[in-house]
Amino acid sequence: MLPIKFLTIHCAATPEGRDNTAAEVSAWDVERFGQVSYHWVIELDGNMVRTLADNVRGAHTGKANTGNIGICYVGGTAKLNAGGKPKDTRTAAQKLALKTLILQYQAQYPGIVVRGHRDWPGVAKACPSFDVAAWMRAGMPS
């Protein structure tokens, strides 16, 4: 898994306001991929749950998981009655938690490249339902 070169932001593609836990997200991943996908899951209240150690390869970015830390926030789609379309549903607490993790990884791994899942070549999904680069350029506001 080492060296760490990338950090990829994801959403769980769950409806806005639905309070899924990190354990639920991990269970879905085990069912679908045979393993936990993300290194961190950020719950609605901003609770940062470590789900994989940094030296363990996740299953979150196709064939680009080696050296890549995956962080997933609960949410990412509009409420079901609104069609479940991609939407930046991050709470202020989730934004603060995400900023905290990004800053920690940038300090630990200088030069780490931070991307949204959709920013990887060949990815045709909206995940994480917001523009990571623009949010970071704006100072990662809550």
Tab-separated table of C-alpha atoms in Angstrom:
chain	number	residue	atom	x	y	z
A	1	MET	CA	0.000	0.000	0.000
A	2	LEU	CA	2.856	2.399	0.736
A	3	PRO	CA	3.883	4.969	-0.284
A	4	ILE	CA	0.733	7.050	0.154
A	5	LYS	CA	0.386	9.348	-2.879
A	6	PHE	CA	-3.361	10.008	-3.167
A	7	LEU	CA	-6.392	10.786	-1.041
A	8	THR	CA	-9.767	10.269	-2.706
A	9	ILE	CA	-13.026	11.733	-1.386
A	10	HIS	CA	-16.238	9.734	-1.837
A	11	CYS	CA	-19.875	9.899	-0.813
A	12	ALA	CA	-21.919	6.915	0.317
A	13	ALA	CA	-24.667	7.852	-2.188
A	14	THR	CA	-27.234	7.777	0.602
A	15	PRO	CA	-30.197	10.177	0.751
A	16	GLU	CA	-29.761	13.550	2.417
A	17	GLY	CA	-30.363	13.354	6.164
A	18	ARG	CA	-30.412	9.558	6.408
A	19	ASP	CA	-28.207	8.796	9.394
A	20	ASN	CA	-26.329	5.720	8.234
A	21	THR	CA	-23.375	4.605	10.337
A	22	ALA	CA	-19.828	3.824	9.291
A	23	ALA	CA	-20.511	0.207	10.254
A	24	GLU	CA	-23.411	0.086	7.778
A	25	VAL	CA	-21.312	1.599	4.987
A	26	SER	CA	-18.553	-0.931	5.677
A	27	ALA	CA	-21.044	-3.817	5.720
A	28	TRP	CA	-22.398	-2.750	2.307
A	29	ASP	CA	-18.845	-2.716	0.956
A	30	VAL	CA	-18.046	-6.160	2.339
A	31	GLU	CA	-21.226	-7.465	0.721
A	32	ARG	CA	-20.455	-5.832	-2.627
A	33	PHE	CA	-16.634	-5.982	-2.845
A	34	GLY	CA	-15.670	-8.608	-0.283
A	35	GLN	CA	-13.866	-6.067	1.895
A	36	VAL	CA	-14.163	-2.701	3.584
A	37	SER	CA	-13.622	-0.024	0.930
A	38	TYR	CA	-12.657	3.171	2.772
A	39	HIS	CA	-10.042	4.142	5.320
A	40	TRP	CA	-12.425	6.622	6.945
A	41	VAL	CA	-16.171	7.168	6.994
A	42	ILE	CA	-17.555	10.502	8.191
A	43	GLU	CA	-21.012	10.245	9.727
A	44	LEU	CA	-23.623	13.034	9.650
A	45	ASP	CA	-22.563	14.383	13.052
A	46	GLY	CA	-18.939	14.673	11.900
A	47	ASN	CA	-17.799	11.541	13.718
A	48	MET	CA	-14.704	10.291	11.888
A	49	VAL	CA	-14.598	6.504	11.967
A	50	ARG	CA	-11.425	4.728	10.910
A	51	THR	CA	-12.442	1.639	8.975
A	52	LEU	CA	-9.077	0.591	7.471
A	53	ALA	CA	-5.492	1.211	8.525
A	54	ASP	CA	-3.481	3.384	6.144
A	55	ASN	CA	-1.244	0.451	5.193
A	56	VAL	CA	-4.227	-1.620	3.997
A	57	ARG	CA	-5.397	-1.233	0.417
A	58	GLY	CA	-9.038	-0.216	0.114
A	59	ALA	CA	-11.533	-0.918	-2.672
A	60	HIS	CA	-12.743	2.557	-3.555
A	61	THR	CA	-11.155	3.762	-6.811
A	62	GLY	CA	-11.189	1.000	-9.384
A	63	LYS	CA	-7.653	0.003	-10.287
A	64	ALA	CA	-6.106	2.977	-8.430
A	65	ASN	CA	-6.332	1.816	-4.807
A	66	THR	CA	-2.641	1.236	-4.094
A	67	GLY	CA	-1.180	4.245	-2.260
A	68	ASN	CA	-4.631	5.816	-2.142
A	69	ILE	CA	-6.485	6.742	1.062
A	70	GLY	CA	-10.276	6.650	0.714
A	71	ILE	CA	-12.520	8.935	2.757
A	72	CYS	CA	-16.292	8.608	2.432
A	73	TYR	CA	-18.966	10.868	3.876
A	74	VAL	CA	-22.491	9.629	4.570
A	75	GLY	CA	-24.870	11.276	2.095
A	76	GLY	CA	-24.352	12.542	-1.417
A	77	THR	CA	-27.819	12.276	-2.935
A	78	ALA	CA	-31.023	14.285	-2.694
A	79	LYS	CA	-33.856	12.885	-0.611
A	80	LEU	CA	-35.555	9.902	-2.208
A	81	ASN	CA	-38.717	11.883	-2.948
A	82	ALA	CA	-36.523	14.351	-4.865
A	83	GLY	CA	-35.265	11.606	-7.156
A	84	GLY	CA	-32.062	10.646	-5.374
A	85	LYS	CA	-29.953	12.788	-7.708
A	86	PRO	CA	-26.355	13.686	-6.770
A	87	LYS	CA	-26.264	16.512	-4.221
A	88	ASP	CA	-23.663	17.930	-1.872
A	89	THR	CA	-25.358	16.978	1.384
A	90	ARG	CA	-22.356	17.415	3.683
A	91	THR	CA	-23.281	18.852	7.041
A	92	ALA	CA	-21.110	21.571	8.577
A	93	ALA	CA	-19.754	18.906	10.949
A	94	GLN	CA	-18.873	16.620	8.022
A	95	LYS	CA	-17.103	19.465	6.201
A	96	LEU	CA	-15.044	20.238	9.299
A	97	ALA	CA	-14.174	16.555	9.777
A	98	LEU	CA	-13.196	16.204	6.123
A	99	LYS	CA	-11.010	19.309	6.345
A	100	THR	CA	-9.367	17.923	9.495
A	101	LEU	CA	-8.511	14.626	7.805
A	102	ILE	CA	-7.227	16.289	4.634
A	103	LEU	CA	-4.956	18.608	6.626
A	104	GLN	CA	-3.642	15.667	8.682
A	105	TYR	CA	-2.787	13.690	5.553
A	106	GLN	CA	-1.220	16.701	3.847
A	107	ALA	CA	1.012	17.188	6.896
A	108	GLN	CA	1.893	13.489	7.097
A	109	TYR	CA	2.398	12.965	3.360
A	110	PRO	CA	3.666	16.195	1.742
A	111	GLY	CA	2.648	16.350	-1.894
A	112	ILE	CA	-0.336	14.010	-1.465
A	113	VAL	CA	-2.835	14.557	-4.290
A	114	VAL	CA	-6.428	15.073	-3.100
A	115	ARG	CA	-9.224	14.286	-5.571
A	116	GLY	CA	-12.878	13.529	-5.718
A	117	HIS	CA	-13.741	10.067	-7.012
A	118	ARG	CA	-15.198	11.662	-10.155
A	119	ASP	CA	-11.854	13.354	-10.861
A	120	TRP	CA	-10.084	10.074	-11.613
A	121	PRO	CA	-9.615	9.300	-15.316
A	122	GLY	CA	-12.354	7.104	-16.720
A	123	VAL	CA	-14.764	7.607	-13.807
A	124	ALA	CA	-18.274	8.448	-14.987
A	125	LYS	CA	-20.052	9.154	-11.706
A	126	ALA	CA	-20.853	12.268	-9.710
A	127	CYS	CA	-19.203	10.984	-6.516
A	128	PRO	CA	-18.555	12.789	-4.170
A	129	SER	CA	-21.304	15.137	-5.409
A	130	PHE	CA	-19.200	18.284	-4.996
A	131	ASP	CA	-16.128	19.834	-6.627
A	132	VAL	CA	-13.273	18.872	-4.295
A	133	ALA	CA	-10.680	21.120	-5.966
A	134	ALA	CA	-12.950	24.198	-5.833
A	135	TRP	CA	-13.836	23.532	-2.176
A	136	MET	CA	-10.148	23.231	-1.284
A	137	ARG	CA	-9.253	26.413	-3.233
A	138	ALA	CA	-11.963	28.211	-1.214
A	139	GLY	CA	-10.234	27.181	2.021
A	140	MET	CA	-12.463	24.167	2.786
A	141	PRO	CA	-15.285	26.180	4.426
A	142	SER	CA	-17.762	24.451	6.747
